Structure formats: structure tokens, C-alpha cells
Coordinates of C-alpha atoms in Angstrom, one line a residue:
M1 CA 9.4 -17.8 21.1
I2 CA 11.1 -17.4 17.7
K3 CA 11.0 -19.7 14.8
K4 CA 12.9 -19.8 11.5
V5 CA 11.2 -18.5 8.4
F6 CA 10.5 -21.5 6.1
S7 CA 11.2 -21.0 2.5
L8 CA 7.5 -21.3 1.5
I9 CA 6.5 -18.4 3.7
L10 CA 9.5 -16.3 2.5
I11 CA 8.6 -16.8 -1.1
A12 CA 5.0 -15.9 -0.4
F13 CA 6.1 -12.7 1.2
L14 CA 8.5 -11.8 -1.5
L15 CA 5.7 -11.9 -4.0
Y16 CA 3.3 -9.9 -1.9
S17 CA 0.8 -12.7 -1.6
C18 CA 0.8 -13.7 2.1
K19 CA -2.3 -15.8 2.6
D20 CA -5.1 -13.6 4.1
D21 CA -8.3 -15.4 3.1
K22 CA -9.6 -18.1 0.8
H23 CA -9.2 -15.8 -2.3
Q24 CA -5.6 -14.9 -1.5
A25 CA -3.8 -18.2 -1.5
I26 CA -0.1 -18.0 -2.3
D27 CA 0.3 -17.0 -5.9
S28 CA 4.1 -17.5 -6.3
P29 CA 5.1 -18.6 -9.8
E30 CA 7.6 -20.9 -8.2
I31 CA 4.7 -22.6 -6.5
A32 CA 1.6 -22.1 -8.7
E33 CA 3.5 -22.6 -11.9
G34 CA 6.2 -25.0 -10.8
E35 CA 5.8 -27.1 -14.0
N36 CA 6.2 -24.0 -16.3
T37 CA 9.5 -24.3 -18.0
Y38 CA 9.1 -21.5 -20.6
A39 CA 11.8 -19.3 -19.0
K40 CA 14.3 -22.2 -18.9
D41 CA 13.4 -23.3 -22.5
N42 CA 13.7 -19.8 -24.0
Y43 CA 16.2 -17.9 -21.8
T44 CA 19.8 -18.1 -20.7
K45 CA 20.7 -17.1 -17.1
K46 CA 23.8 -15.4 -15.9
E47 CA 24.7 -14.1 -12.4
V48 CA 27.2 -11.3 -12.0
M49 CA 28.5 -9.0 -9.3
I50 CA 28.3 -5.4 -10.5
A51 CA 30.7 -2.9 -8.8
M52 CA 29.2 0.4 -7.8
R53 CA 31.2 3.7 -7.8
D54 CA 32.4 3.1 -4.2
G55 CA 33.5 -0.5 -4.9
I56 CA 30.5 -2.3 -3.3
K57 CA 29.3 -5.1 -5.5
L58 CA 25.6 -5.9 -6.1
H59 CA 24.4 -9.4 -7.0
T60 CA 22.6 -9.1 -10.4
T61 CA 20.7 -11.9 -12.3
I62 CA 20.3 -11.5 -16.1
Y63 CA 17.9 -13.6 -18.1
S64 CA 18.5 -13.1 -21.9
P65 CA 16.4 -14.6 -24.8
K66 CA 18.1 -17.5 -26.5
D67 CA 17.1 -16.1 -29.8
T68 CA 20.1 -13.8 -30.5
S69 CA 19.0 -12.7 -34.0
K70 CA 17.7 -9.4 -32.7
E71 CA 18.2 -6.8 -30.0
Y72 CA 16.0 -6.5 -26.9
P73 CA 15.3 -3.8 -24.3
I74 CA 16.3 -4.4 -20.7
L75 CA 13.6 -4.6 -18.0
M76 CA 15.0 -4.4 -14.5
M77 CA 13.6 -4.9 -11.0
R78 CA 15.7 -3.9 -8.0
T79 CA 14.6 -5.6 -4.8
P80 CA 15.3 -6.0 -1.1
Y81 CA 13.3 -9.3 -1.3
S82 CA 15.8 -11.5 -3.1
C83 CA 16.6 -12.5 -6.7
R84 CA 16.0 -16.1 -6.0
P85 CA 16.3 -18.8 -7.1
Y86 CA 20.1 -18.5 -7.0
G87 CA 22.4 -20.5 -9.3
E88 CA 22.7 -20.2 -13.0
D89 CA 20.9 -23.6 -13.5
E90 CA 17.9 -22.5 -11.4
F91 CA 15.2 -20.5 -13.2
K92 CA 12.1 -18.5 -12.2
A93 CA 9.0 -19.9 -13.8
K94 CA 7.8 -16.4 -14.7
L95 CA 10.0 -13.5 -15.8
G96 CA 9.4 -9.8 -15.8
P97 CA 6.3 -7.8 -15.1
N98 CA 4.0 -10.2 -17.0
K99 CA 3.9 -13.3 -19.2
Y100 CA 3.4 -11.3 -22.4
L101 CA 6.6 -9.3 -22.0
M102 CA 8.4 -12.6 -21.1
E103 CA 7.0 -14.5 -24.1
E104 CA 7.7 -11.8 -26.7
G105 CA 11.3 -11.4 -25.6
N106 CA 13.0 -8.9 -23.3
I107 CA 16.3 -9.0 -21.3
M108 CA 15.0 -9.4 -17.7
V109 CA 17.3 -8.3 -14.9
Y110 CA 16.9 -8.7 -11.1
Q111 CA 19.2 -7.1 -8.5
D112 CA 19.6 -7.5 -4.8
V113 CA 19.9 -4.0 -3.5
R114 CA 22.8 -2.9 -1.3
G115 CA 23.1 -4.8 1.9
R116 CA 20.4 -7.3 1.1
W117 CA 20.6 -11.0 0.3
N118 CA 23.6 -11.8 -2.0
S119 CA 24.8 -8.2 -2.4
E120 CA 27.5 -6.5 -0.5
G121 CA 27.3 -3.4 1.6
V122 CA 25.1 -2.1 4.5
Y123 CA 21.4 -1.9 4.1
D124 CA 19.7 1.4 4.9
N125 CA 15.9 1.1 5.1
M126 CA 14.3 3.7 2.7
R127 CA 17.7 5.0 2.0
A128 CA 17.8 8.8 1.7
Y129 CA 18.3 10.4 -1.7
I130 CA 21.4 12.7 -1.9
P131 CA 21.0 15.6 -4.3
N132 CA 24.2 17.0 -5.8
K133 CA 26.3 14.0 -4.7
T134 CA 30.1 14.3 -4.4
E135 CA 32.2 11.7 -6.3
N136 CA 32.2 9.2 -3.5
Q137 CA 28.6 9.6 -2.2
T138 CA 26.1 6.9 -3.1
D139 CA 22.4 6.3 -2.9
E140 CA 19.9 4.2 -4.7
A141 CA 19.9 6.6 -7.6
S142 CA 23.6 6.2 -8.1
D143 CA 23.4 2.4 -7.6
T144 CA 20.7 2.3 -10.3
Y145 CA 22.7 4.5 -12.7
D146 CA 25.9 2.5 -12.2
T147 CA 23.9 -0.8 -12.8
I148 CA 22.3 0.5 -16.0
E149 CA 25.7 1.8 -17.3
W150 CA 27.2 -1.7 -16.8
L151 CA 24.3 -3.5 -18.3
I152 CA 24.1 -1.5 -21.6
N153 CA 27.8 -1.9 -22.1
N154 CA 28.2 -5.6 -21.1
V155 CA 24.9 -7.4 -21.9
E156 CA 24.8 -8.7 -25.5
N157 CA 22.0 -8.0 -27.8
N158 CA 20.5 -5.1 -25.8
N159 CA 19.0 -2.2 -27.8
G160 CA 20.2 0.5 -25.5
N161 CA 16.8 1.1 -23.9
V162 CA 16.0 0.3 -20.2
G163 CA 12.8 0.1 -18.2
T164 CA 12.4 -0.4 -14.5
Y165 CA 9.4 -1.6 -12.5
G166 CA 8.5 -3.1 -9.2
I167 CA 5.7 -3.5 -6.7
S168 CA 5.7 -2.2 -3.1
Y169 CA 9.3 -1.8 -1.9
P170 CA 10.7 -2.7 -5.4
G171 CA 8.2 0.0 -6.6
F172 CA 10.1 2.5 -4.3
Y173 CA 13.3 1.5 -6.1
A174 CA 11.6 2.0 -9.5
T175 CA 10.6 5.5 -8.4
Y176 CA 14.2 6.1 -7.2
S177 CA 15.5 5.2 -10.7
L178 CA 13.8 8.4 -11.9
L179 CA 16.1 10.6 -9.9
D180 CA 19.4 11.5 -11.7
A181 CA 18.1 9.0 -14.3
H182 CA 20.5 7.3 -16.7
P183 CA 20.0 8.5 -20.3
A184 CA 19.2 4.9 -21.3
L185 CA 16.3 4.7 -18.9
K186 CA 13.2 5.4 -21.0
A187 CA 10.2 3.9 -19.1
V188 CA 9.5 3.4 -15.4
S189 CA 6.5 1.8 -13.7
P190 CA 6.4 2.3 -10.0
Q191 CA 3.6 0.0 -8.7
A192 CA 2.1 0.2 -5.2
C193 CA 5.2 2.2 -4.6
I194 CA 6.2 3.2 -1.1
G195 CA 6.5 7.0 -1.0
D196 CA 7.2 7.7 2.7
F197 CA 7.3 5.2 5.5
F198 CA 5.6 7.7 7.8
F199 CA 2.5 7.6 5.7
D200 CA 2.8 4.1 4.0
D201 CA 2.8 0.7 5.6
F202 CA 3.9 1.3 9.2
I203 CA 2.5 4.7 10.1
H204 CA -0.6 6.6 9.0
N205 CA -0.9 10.2 10.1
G206 CA 1.1 9.5 13.2
A207 CA -0.7 6.3 14.2
Y208 CA 1.4 3.1 14.4
L209 CA 0.0 0.3 12.3
L210 CA 0.3 -2.6 14.7
S211 CA -0.8 -5.0 12.0
Y212 CA 2.7 -4.6 10.4
W213 CA 4.5 -5.4 13.6
R214 CA 5.7 -8.8 12.4
A215 CA 6.9 -7.3 9.1
T216 CA 9.6 -5.4 10.9
S217 CA 11.6 -8.6 11.0
V218 CA 12.1 -8.4 7.2
F219 CA 13.5 -4.8 7.3
G220 CA 15.0 -4.7 10.8
Y221 CA 17.7 -7.3 11.0
M222 CA 21.1 -6.7 9.4
K223 CA 23.5 -9.2 7.8
D224 CA 27.3 -9.0 7.7
K225 CA 28.0 -10.8 4.4
P226 CA 26.2 -11.8 1.1
T227 CA 23.8 -14.8 1.6
T228 CA 21.3 -16.8 -0.3
E229 CA 19.5 -17.9 2.8
A230 CA 17.2 -15.9 5.1
W231 CA 19.0 -14.4 8.1
Y232 CA 16.0 -12.9 9.9
E233 CA 13.2 -14.6 11.9
F234 CA 9.5 -13.9 12.5
P235 CA 8.0 -14.0 15.9
D236 CA 5.7 -16.9 16.7
I237 CA 2.7 -15.3 18.6
G238 CA 1.4 -18.8 19.7
T239 CA -2.2 -18.2 18.8
E240 CA -4.7 -18.0 16.0
D241 CA -6.5 -15.0 17.6
Q242 CA -4.3 -12.0 16.8
Y243 CA -6.9 -9.5 18.2
Q244 CA -6.6 -11.1 21.6
F245 CA -2.8 -11.5 21.4
F246 CA -2.4 -7.8 20.8
V247 CA -5.0 -6.8 23.5
D248 CA -3.0 -9.0 25.9
N249 CA 0.2 -7.1 24.9
I250 CA -1.1 -3.6 25.7
P251 CA 1.0 -1.4 26.2
L252 CA 3.4 -1.8 23.3
S253 CA 6.3 -2.3 25.6
K254 CA 5.1 -5.8 26.3
L255 CA 6.1 -6.7 22.8
D256 CA 9.7 -5.9 23.5
K257 CA 10.3 -9.5 24.5
F258 CA 9.9 -10.5 20.9
Y259 CA 12.4 -8.1 19.4
D260 CA 15.7 -7.0 20.9
S261 CA 17.9 -4.1 19.9
T262 CA 19.3 -6.0 17.0
N263 CA 16.1 -5.3 15.1
V264 CA 17.3 -1.9 13.7
F265 CA 14.0 -0.9 12.1
M266 CA 12.0 -1.6 15.2
E267 CA 14.4 0.6 17.2
Q268 CA 14.0 3.4 14.6
L269 CA 10.2 3.2 14.9
K270 CA 10.4 3.4 18.6
E271 CA 12.8 6.3 18.5
H272 CA 11.3 8.4 15.7
V273 CA 7.6 8.9 16.7
T274 CA 7.1 12.2 15.0
Y275 CA 7.7 13.3 11.4
D276 CA 11.3 14.3 12.1
E277 CA 14.3 14.6 9.8
F278 CA 14.9 10.8 9.9
W279 CA 11.6 10.2 8.1
K280 CA 11.6 13.4 6.0
S281 CA 15.0 12.5 4.5
R282 CA 13.7 9.0 3.5
G283 CA 10.6 10.2 1.7
I284 CA 10.9 10.3 -2.0
I285 CA 7.8 12.3 -3.1
Q286 CA 9.4 15.7 -2.5
H287 CA 12.2 14.9 -5.0
L288 CA 10.1 14.0 -8.0
K289 CA 10.8 17.1 -10.1
D290 CA 11.9 17.5 -13.7
I291 CA 11.5 13.8 -14.3
K292 CA 12.5 12.7 -17.8
P293 CA 11.6 9.0 -18.4
A294 CA 8.1 8.1 -19.2
T295 CA 6.2 6.9 -16.1
M296 CA 3.2 4.7 -15.4
V297 CA 2.1 4.6 -11.8
V298 CA 0.0 1.6 -10.9
G299 CA -2.0 0.8 -7.7
G300 CA -5.0 -0.9 -6.3
F301 CA -8.0 0.9 -4.8
F302 CA -8.1 -1.8 -2.1
D303 CA -4.4 -1.8 -1.3
A304 CA -4.2 -1.8 2.5
E305 CA -0.4 -1.3 2.4
D306 CA 0.4 1.4 -0.2
L307 CA -2.2 4.0 -1.3
Y308 CA -0.4 7.2 -0.2
G309 CA 2.7 6.3 -2.3
P310 CA 1.2 5.7 -5.8
F311 CA -1.3 8.5 -5.6
N312 CA 1.3 11.1 -4.4
T313 CA 4.0 9.8 -6.7
Y314 CA 1.7 10.4 -9.7
K315 CA 0.5 13.8 -8.5
S316 CA 4.0 15.0 -7.6
I317 CA 5.4 14.0 -11.1
E318 CA 2.3 15.5 -12.8
N319 CA 2.7 18.8 -11.0
N320 CA 6.5 19.2 -11.3
S321 CA 7.5 17.5 -14.6
D322 CA 6.7 17.6 -18.3
N323 CA 7.3 14.0 -19.0
Y324 CA 4.8 11.3 -20.2
N325 CA 3.0 10.4 -16.9
T326 CA 0.0 8.2 -16.5
I327 CA -1.8 6.5 -13.6
V328 CA -3.7 3.1 -13.5
F329 CA -5.8 2.0 -10.6
G330 CA -7.9 -1.2 -10.5
P331 CA -10.0 -3.2 -8.1
W332 CA -7.0 -4.8 -6.6
S333 CA -5.3 -5.4 -3.3
H334 CA -1.6 -5.2 -2.9
G335 CA 0.0 -6.5 -6.2
D336 CA -3.1 -8.3 -7.5
W337 CA -2.5 -6.9 -11.0
A338 CA 0.7 -9.0 -11.3
R339 CA -1.0 -12.2 -10.5
S340 CA -2.9 -14.6 -12.8
N341 CA -6.2 -15.1 -10.9
P342 CA -8.9 -15.3 -13.5
R343 CA -11.6 -14.0 -11.1
Q344 CA -10.9 -10.7 -9.2
V345 CA -12.3 -11.1 -5.8
I346 CA -11.4 -9.1 -2.7
G347 CA -13.0 -10.4 0.5
N348 CA -16.6 -11.1 -0.3
I349 CA -16.9 -9.0 -3.4
H350 CA -16.4 -10.2 -7.0
F351 CA -15.3 -7.3 -9.3
G352 CA -15.0 -9.2 -12.6
D353 CA -13.0 -11.7 -14.6
S354 CA -9.6 -11.4 -16.3
I355 CA -9.1 -7.9 -15.0
S356 CA -5.4 -8.4 -14.2
D357 CA -4.8 -10.1 -17.5
Y358 CA -6.5 -7.2 -19.3
F359 CA -4.1 -4.8 -17.5
Q360 CA -1.0 -6.9 -18.3
K361 CA -1.8 -7.4 -22.0
N362 CA -3.4 -4.1 -23.0
I363 CA -1.8 -1.5 -20.7
E364 CA 1.4 -2.6 -19.1
T365 CA 2.9 -4.4 -22.1
K366 CA 1.8 -1.6 -24.4
F367 CA 3.5 1.0 -22.2
F368 CA 6.8 -0.7 -22.1
N369 CA 6.8 -1.7 -25.8
H370 CA 6.0 1.9 -26.8
F371 CA 9.0 3.4 -25.1
L372 CA 11.5 0.5 -25.2
K373 CA 11.1 -1.0 -28.7
G374 CA 11.3 1.9 -31.0
E375 CA 7.6 2.7 -31.1
A376 CA 7.8 5.9 -29.2
N377 CA 7.3 8.3 -32.1
G378 CA 3.5 7.8 -32.3
E379 CA 0.7 8.0 -29.7
T380 CA 0.7 5.3 -27.0
G381 CA -3.0 4.8 -27.2
L382 CA -3.1 4.8 -23.4
A383 CA -5.2 7.2 -21.3
E384 CA -3.7 9.7 -18.9
A385 CA -5.7 8.0 -16.1
H386 CA -7.2 4.6 -16.6
M387 CA -9.4 3.9 -13.5
F388 CA -11.7 1.1 -12.5
N389 CA -15.0 2.2 -11.0
T390 CA -15.4 -0.1 -8.0
G391 CA -19.2 0.6 -7.8
T392 CA -20.2 0.0 -11.4
K393 CA -17.3 -2.5 -11.9
M394 CA -16.2 -1.0 -15.2
W395 CA -13.0 0.7 -16.5
Q396 CA -13.1 4.4 -17.4
S397 CA -10.5 6.7 -18.9
F398 CA -9.9 10.3 -18.1
E399 CA -7.6 13.1 -19.4
S400 CA -6.6 13.9 -15.9
W401 CA -6.9 12.6 -12.3
P402 CA -8.9 13.7 -10.6
P403 CA -11.2 14.3 -13.6
K404 CA -11.7 17.9 -14.7
N405 CA -15.5 17.5 -14.4
A406 CA -15.3 16.7 -10.7
A407 CA -16.4 19.1 -8.0
K408 CA -16.3 19.2 -4.2
E409 CA -19.6 18.5 -2.3
S410 CA -20.0 18.6 1.5
Y411 CA -22.2 16.3 3.6
W412 CA -22.9 17.0 7.2
L413 CA -22.7 14.6 10.2
Q414 CA -26.1 15.2 11.8
P415 CA -27.8 13.8 14.9
N416 CA -30.0 10.7 14.7
E417 CA -27.4 9.1 12.4
R418 CA -28.2 11.3 9.5
L419 CA -25.8 12.3 6.7
T420 CA -27.2 15.3 4.8
Q421 CA -26.2 18.1 2.4
Q422 CA -27.9 20.7 4.6
P423 CA -26.2 21.6 7.9
N424 CA -28.3 21.8 11.0
R425 CA -28.3 25.3 12.5
M426 CA -29.0 24.0 16.0
M427 CA -25.8 22.9 17.7
A428 CA -25.9 19.2 18.7
T429 CA -23.4 16.4 19.3
S430 CA -23.1 12.7 18.9
D431 CA -21.2 11.0 21.8
F432 CA -19.6 7.7 22.5
I433 CA -17.4 6.1 25.0
S434 CA -14.1 4.7 23.7
D435 CA -12.3 2.1 25.8
P436 CA -8.8 1.4 24.4
L437 CA -8.7 -2.0 26.3
K438 CA -11.9 -3.1 24.4
P439 CA -11.1 -1.7 21.0
V440 CA -13.3 -1.9 17.9
P441 CA -11.8 -4.7 15.6
Y442 CA -10.8 -3.8 12.1
S443 CA -12.2 -7.2 11.0
E444 CA -14.5 -9.7 12.6
D445 CA -12.4 -12.6 11.2
I446 CA -10.5 -14.7 13.8
K447 CA -7.2 -15.3 12.1
V448 CA -3.6 -14.3 12.0
V449 CA -2.4 -12.4 8.9
F450 CA 1.1 -11.3 8.0
T451 CA -0.2 -8.0 6.7
P452 CA -3.9 -7.1 6.4
R453 CA -5.7 -7.2 3.0
K454 CA -9.2 -8.6 2.9
F455 CA -10.7 -6.0 5.3
M456 CA -10.6 -3.3 2.7
T457 CA -13.9 -4.5 1.3
D458 CA -15.3 -6.1 4.5
D459 CA -18.9 -5.8 5.6
Q460 CA -19.0 -3.1 8.3
R461 CA -22.3 -4.1 9.9
F462 CA -20.5 -5.6 12.9
A463 CA -19.0 -2.2 13.6
A464 CA -22.1 -0.1 12.9
R465 CA -23.9 -2.0 15.7
R466 CA -21.4 -1.2 18.4
P467 CA -22.0 1.7 20.8
D468 CA -18.5 3.0 20.3
V469 CA -18.9 3.6 16.6
L470 CA -20.9 6.6 15.3
V471 CA -23.0 6.1 12.2
F472 CA -24.2 8.7 9.8
E473 CA -26.2 7.7 6.7
T474 CA -28.0 9.3 3.8
D475 CA -31.5 8.4 2.7
I476 CA -31.8 5.9 0.0
L477 CA -30.2 7.4 -3.1
E478 CA -32.6 8.5 -5.8
K479 CA -29.8 8.6 -8.4
D480 CA -26.2 7.4 -8.8
I481 CA -23.5 9.4 -7.1
T482 CA -19.9 8.9 -8.3
L483 CA -16.9 9.8 -6.1
A484 CA -13.7 10.4 -8.1
G485 CA -10.9 11.8 -6.1
D486 CA -9.9 12.3 -2.5
I487 CA -12.1 12.8 0.5
L488 CA -11.6 15.3 3.3
T489 CA -13.3 14.9 6.7
K490 CA -13.6 18.1 8.7
L491 CA -14.4 17.0 12.2
N492 CA -15.1 19.2 15.2
V493 CA -14.7 17.1 18.3
S494 CA -13.9 17.0 22.0
T495 CA -12.8 14.4 24.4
T496 CA -12.7 14.0 28.2
G497 CA -9.1 12.9 27.8
T498 CA -6.0 14.4 26.4
A499 CA -5.4 12.1 23.4
A500 CA -7.6 10.3 20.9
D501 CA -7.5 8.7 17.5
W502 CA -10.1 9.5 14.9
I503 CA -11.0 6.9 12.3
V504 CA -13.4 7.7 9.5
K505 CA -14.8 5.1 7.2
V506 CA -16.9 5.7 4.0
I507 CA -19.3 2.8 3.3
D508 CA -21.6 1.7 0.5
V509 CA -24.8 0.3 2.0
Y510 CA -26.4 -2.2 -0.3
P511 CA -30.2 -2.4 -0.7
S512 CA -32.0 -4.7 1.7
D513 CA -33.5 -6.6 -1.1
M514 CA -30.1 -7.4 -2.6
E515 CA -30.0 -11.2 -3.0
T516 CA -27.0 -13.5 -2.5
P517 CA -27.0 -16.1 -5.3
E518 CA -27.1 -19.7 -3.9
D519 CA -24.0 -20.7 -5.9
N520 CA -22.0 -17.7 -4.7
E521 CA -18.8 -19.0 -3.2
D522 CA -17.3 -15.5 -2.6
V523 CA -19.4 -14.4 0.3
Q524 CA -18.5 -15.8 3.7
D525 CA -21.0 -18.3 5.1
H526 CA -22.2 -16.0 7.9
L527 CA -22.9 -13.0 5.6
K528 CA -25.5 -12.0 3.0
L529 CA -25.3 -9.3 0.4
S530 CA -28.6 -8.0 1.7
N531 CA -27.8 -4.7 3.5
Y532 CA -24.1 -5.4 3.0
H533 CA -21.9 -2.5 4.3
L534 CA -19.1 -2.4 1.8
L535 CA -16.0 -0.5 3.1
V536 CA -15.0 1.9 0.3
R537 CA -12.2 3.8 2.2
S538 CA -11.0 4.4 5.7
E539 CA -8.2 6.3 7.4
V540 CA -6.9 7.3 10.8
M541 CA -5.6 10.5 12.3
R542 CA -3.7 10.3 15.6
G543 CA -5.2 13.3 17.2
R544 CA -2.1 14.8 18.6
F545 CA -0.8 15.3 15.1
R546 CA -4.0 17.2 14.0
N547 CA -2.1 20.5 13.5
S548 CA 1.5 19.3 12.8
M549 CA 3.2 15.9 12.1
E550 CA 6.4 17.4 13.5
K551 CA 5.0 18.9 16.7
P552 CA 2.3 16.9 18.4
E553 CA 0.1 18.4 21.1
P554 CA -2.5 17.1 23.6
F555 CA -6.2 17.8 23.5
V556 CA -7.6 20.1 26.1
P557 CA -10.3 18.1 27.9
N558 CA -13.9 18.9 26.8
Q559 CA -12.7 21.7 24.5
K560 CA -14.1 21.8 20.9
T561 CA -11.3 21.1 18.5
A562 CA -10.9 20.8 14.7
V563 CA -9.5 17.6 13.3
N564 CA -9.1 17.4 9.5
L565 CA -8.5 14.0 8.0
K566 CA -7.8 13.3 4.4
L567 CA -8.8 9.9 2.9
Q568 CA -7.0 8.6 -0.2
D569 CA -8.7 8.8 -3.6
V570 CA -11.6 6.5 -4.6
F571 CA -13.5 6.0 -7.8
H572 CA -16.7 4.5 -6.7
T573 CA -20.4 4.9 -7.8
F574 CA -23.0 4.7 -5.1
K575 CA -25.9 3.4 -7.1
K576 CA -29.5 4.4 -7.0
G577 CA -31.1 2.4 -4.2
H578 CA -27.9 2.3 -2.1
K579 CA -27.0 4.6 0.8
I580 CA -23.8 6.4 1.6
Q581 CA -22.7 5.8 5.2
V582 CA -19.9 7.4 7.3
Q583 CA -18.6 5.7 10.4
V584 CA -16.5 7.6 13.0
Q585 CA -14.7 5.7 15.7
S586 CA -11.5 5.9 17.8
T587 CA -10.1 2.4 17.7
F588 CA -9.5 0.1 14.7
F589 CA -7.6 -2.8 16.3
P590 CA -5.1 -4.3 15.7
Y591 CA -4.7 -2.7 12.3
I592 CA -3.9 0.4 14.4
D593 CA -2.4 0.2 17.9
A594 CA -4.5 1.3 20.8
N595 CA -4.2 5.0 21.8
P596 CA -4.1 5.2 25.6
Q597 CA -6.3 8.4 25.4
T598 CA -3.9 9.9 27.9
Y599 CA -1.3 12.0 26.2
V600 CA 2.2 10.5 26.1
D601 CA 5.2 11.8 24.2
N602 CA 6.1 8.3 22.9
I603 CA 3.4 5.6 22.4
F604 CA 6.1 2.9 22.7
E605 CA 6.7 4.1 26.3
A606 CA 3.1 4.3 27.4
K607 CA 2.2 2.6 30.7
E608 CA -0.8 0.4 31.5
S609 CA -2.1 3.1 33.8
D610 CA -2.3 5.5 30.8
F611 CA -5.0 3.5 29.0
K612 CA -8.3 4.9 30.1
A613 CA -11.8 5.0 28.7
Q614 CA -12.9 8.4 27.6
T615 CA -16.1 10.1 26.2
H616 CA -15.6 11.5 22.7
R617 CA -18.0 14.0 21.1
V618 CA -18.5 14.8 17.5
F619 CA -20.3 18.1 16.8
N620 CA -22.9 18.4 14.1
D621 CA -21.0 21.1 12.3
S622 CA -18.6 18.4 11.2
S623 CA -18.6 17.5 7.5
I624 CA -17.1 15.2 4.9
E625 CA -16.1 16.7 1.6
F626 CA -16.4 14.3 -1.4
T627 CA -15.0 14.8 -4.9
V628 CA -18.0 14.1 -7.0
L629 CA -18.0 13.4 -10.7
K630 CA -20.4 15.5 -12.7
E631 CA -22.0 14.5 -16.0

């Protein structure tokens, strides 16, 4: 059964704040700051249709300071999520990246990208970049260029300098503005930016992220004319227990009744199940070379949606360009840094107060002002890498990321649930039975979420106590150990089947004598901080892609096989008295769809009979390689 998207839900989605737990209530300025009239009191609003080089017109909203005694830079966000509110008498309560940039005065521009909302044209999801375009060819780079050209020539009181920014999909468009950049574009901040849909959001290392299934409504349905109203619908799953809903809809073909062929993106997901040219052409990371504008990439260490994108965007620019390029990562979930929450809490863990405000005031505003307001001759005062240690709960600056004084250290997955720095010369294994019809939950919460967030810091005790989850743990640490960079798991495994997923989780085990304050409202009622198993990082590898994302292959039953799995960067101190734990499992449901454990060419065409319990084996010459910060 399908229901219309109500405007409240839509606004919440557009601002990346879909309610996921008690700490992630909707943080839309239109809702939370509905009485705030600063923008209306201090800005004028104009809506225009800007013609692109092929004649297609894009809806663009321009907010200009009423004080016309001086010139201002232009700050622009291009979005597939709407420029609303529409109408020149209707104002946003908050303009630009943050309140400081709004209050000190900047020309704020929003644009509906081609084919979305009130713009003309046909939408192409993750539209491919076209190098060396002919005169009539267009992509998001040319649309951005044409927009900037119009703005600097037609908007009064602009100083000729332009900055772009955006979170998530708008972050992708901010990254895109770097390609064939307009000379007036001086500063760009891609934030939680999508880099490649085969590794961000919907697919991770070949595994389909079932938790984003409902989000395909947003990107999949096309419109045939400009509109200010939602034209797409979300499926109503008719339950508050999403785990059971998705178990009841194994295999994936059972979900076809909710989406028909008019959902273009869902059809693309079902058709392109390997890293083929369709996905490769839509990735943007490989094009980030010889970048000229200054860049500041921003992300959250607990962003369940986009970690691959920001880390690889920064690294690609750093390795292939000579521009000013910085990275900032905080203790945030998706887009938290743009919100106004005074306390930064993710799940059950409080990381500190005024963290987002600190970023907005002292980092983001300083970056844009330096490059857009004539201050670019001196030093920015900003670090190359400004990173928040999620273990010590403190900011730290580095001259590079990963830090130069970081080194690789290997820990070995040993029998009897031990994680040691000395390999065992005697060959042994740790075995478990994985049943895809009784998968390990990614969270023990019973709720329906639009996209998952809270689980990124969830207590993992519930999983550690299951027989289908392997646990490897150090002794109690005698000194602090700080991880600062990526993590590489080198598994040697076998299975009685022909297919398997491999999920690795890195966990900070709190001391048993850690107390939960009586007045602590952050920790869920059924939990205590004593022996809390804090999820620091997790990732999946769909085993058939272990050697190639382009050419999948089955496992040979009972044959020892290498499976390497990279986990995205962390900056986390495991404190003295804590323990480092690694969990290995083969289901993580319904964050990741259930692997039938019988090889099939296309997971969307798997049959019920393909789903079989299998015995998986992890050999004790498996290891996990950490990037460890040295003093």
C-alpha cells in the first residue's frame, strides 16, 4: 500500500534529519526555528529561471542582503531536494551553511538541479561527468559553470567571488563544481559528499544496503514538468518492526510489489549488480585532478550514509592537485555539523557540547571568509586535518591525514576469542553457522527508520552473545592505543556454501566498573555503560566480489580463501583499562540484505530455495591491520 509523502516528512528528509531516535528529532529550520524572521527581516528574495547552454532552464532562488552599501560573495547550494519554500514572499528561517555566514551577510543561492522540482529537464541520478565536452553537451559541471556565469553578471552587489557547499547529495554537486570550475569559484566545501553510489548509501563492496530501500522513492521516480509539490511516494510497510518486515520479504523479489518499473533507480539497482560502466561513469572520485578552488571536505565519523565519499574525495584531491585542500571530521552522524543541537549525542554516547557550533563559527565561516572576502593573501589559520578523537572526545590538528606519525600494526584473530599481536603457529579455526533466514540484527531497537543512523555507536553486546557472531578481544589495555586512519582486515575463510558476506566490526569495550550516572538521559533504559561495547567502525564485503568488483565469483565449498576488507578511517583512542574487540559475522540485517549463501548472478533474482544455512570458518592466520598513532 502506498501513501503520499506529507510535507513534514519531506522537509525532514531534505534536511537529512529523519527521526531515528530520541536525539535525532527533526531539526528543520522551518520547524525548529519557525518564529525566526532574521532572513526575512534582513534579506530580499528573488526567484529566477537560469538558461543553461542547451536551453534548459533551472529554478534558482537568490537571497540578497538588504544592506546594499557593500558587495558580498555568493554562496550557492545546488540540490535535488528542493529550494523550498517557493514564492518570493516565503522565506527560509535559516540561510546558507550556518547562522554566522547568514548574519554577517552573504548572497545565498539555492538551485533545483536539472530535472528536479521546479527546474526543467530530465533528471539523471549521479549524472556522469563528460570530459572535453562538445558545445552542446551538458553535465553538472557545465550547469554549475553556466549558473555562476549568470549570477556574477546579473546579481547586484556581488564581489565576483563564489563558494559552493552542500551535504550528502548536494555535497556531490559541490564536488562536481570543482570540475571545469568557473574562474569565479574560489571556495568549495563538499560535506558528507557522495563519491560513488556503488560504495556510498545504496551499495557497500557489492552488498545491497536494504536499509535504503525506501529512499529509492526519492531518486527513482521521474517528473515531466517543473513542480513545487512532491511527485513521488514512499511505501507504507504497515508495521513498526522493520526487521520482521524484511525477513518476511526474503527474497528481494517479494518487494517488487511495492515498486513498479516506473521507479527508474530501483530498476537500475536491479540491473547493474556489479561495478560495471553504468556505476563507473557516475563516480566522481576518479575525476578529481588538477583542482583549482580551495576545498574543505567535511564528514562525520559516525555517518552511516557517506564515509567513502568524503574520505576519498579529500584523498583524491590531495594526491592529484596542488590547491588548498583540508579535511574536517567530527563526532557526527549524517549532517549533524549543520544543526544547532547544543549537546552532541549519537545513540547512547555524549561526545560534548557546542561541537557543531564550534565548527560553524571557527572553521566553516573562517574558511569561506578567507577565500571569498578578500582575506586570502594571508594564512587561513586552519589545519590541514582537523579531527575529533571519538575516544578522548577532543579535537586535534594534523599536518596531513592520516598523520605522518602513524604506523601499521597487525592484530591476529586467535582461538578462544583472543585478539593478539603475536600469531599462533598452530593452525586453528573459529567456526559458526550462519542462517540467512535468522540474520543477526544490525540494531536491537524495534523501530522503522528512513535511513539508519543511531547504530553507528550502538552497544554490541547483543551481537557478541549470539552463536553466529565470532568475537576476538585483547586483554585489558595497559596503555592508551589511538587509531588514526583506515583499517584493513585480512581474513582467511572457508564456507560450506558457494556465497557469503563477511562483516567486520571494531569495538571499544568499556571497563566493567564504568558507572552510568543516575541523571544520564542519553543511555537507553535497558543499557548500562558498564562493559558497554561501543561500535567504532563496521563494514561488509559481499564475498563474491573479494577479488574484483567487476567480475564476481563463487566460493569453492570448504576451500580456504582470502577475503580482504577495508574499513573507513577512524580517529579513536582505546583508553587504558578498555579492550579492543573485533566481531566477525555474515549477516547484518536489514542494514544489509540477506545473502542466500548460494551463489546467484543477481541477488534481486534469488529464489527462496537459494537461502540456506552454511557453516563458515575463520582461520587463525587472519589479521586486522590498524593505523596506530605514535607519540
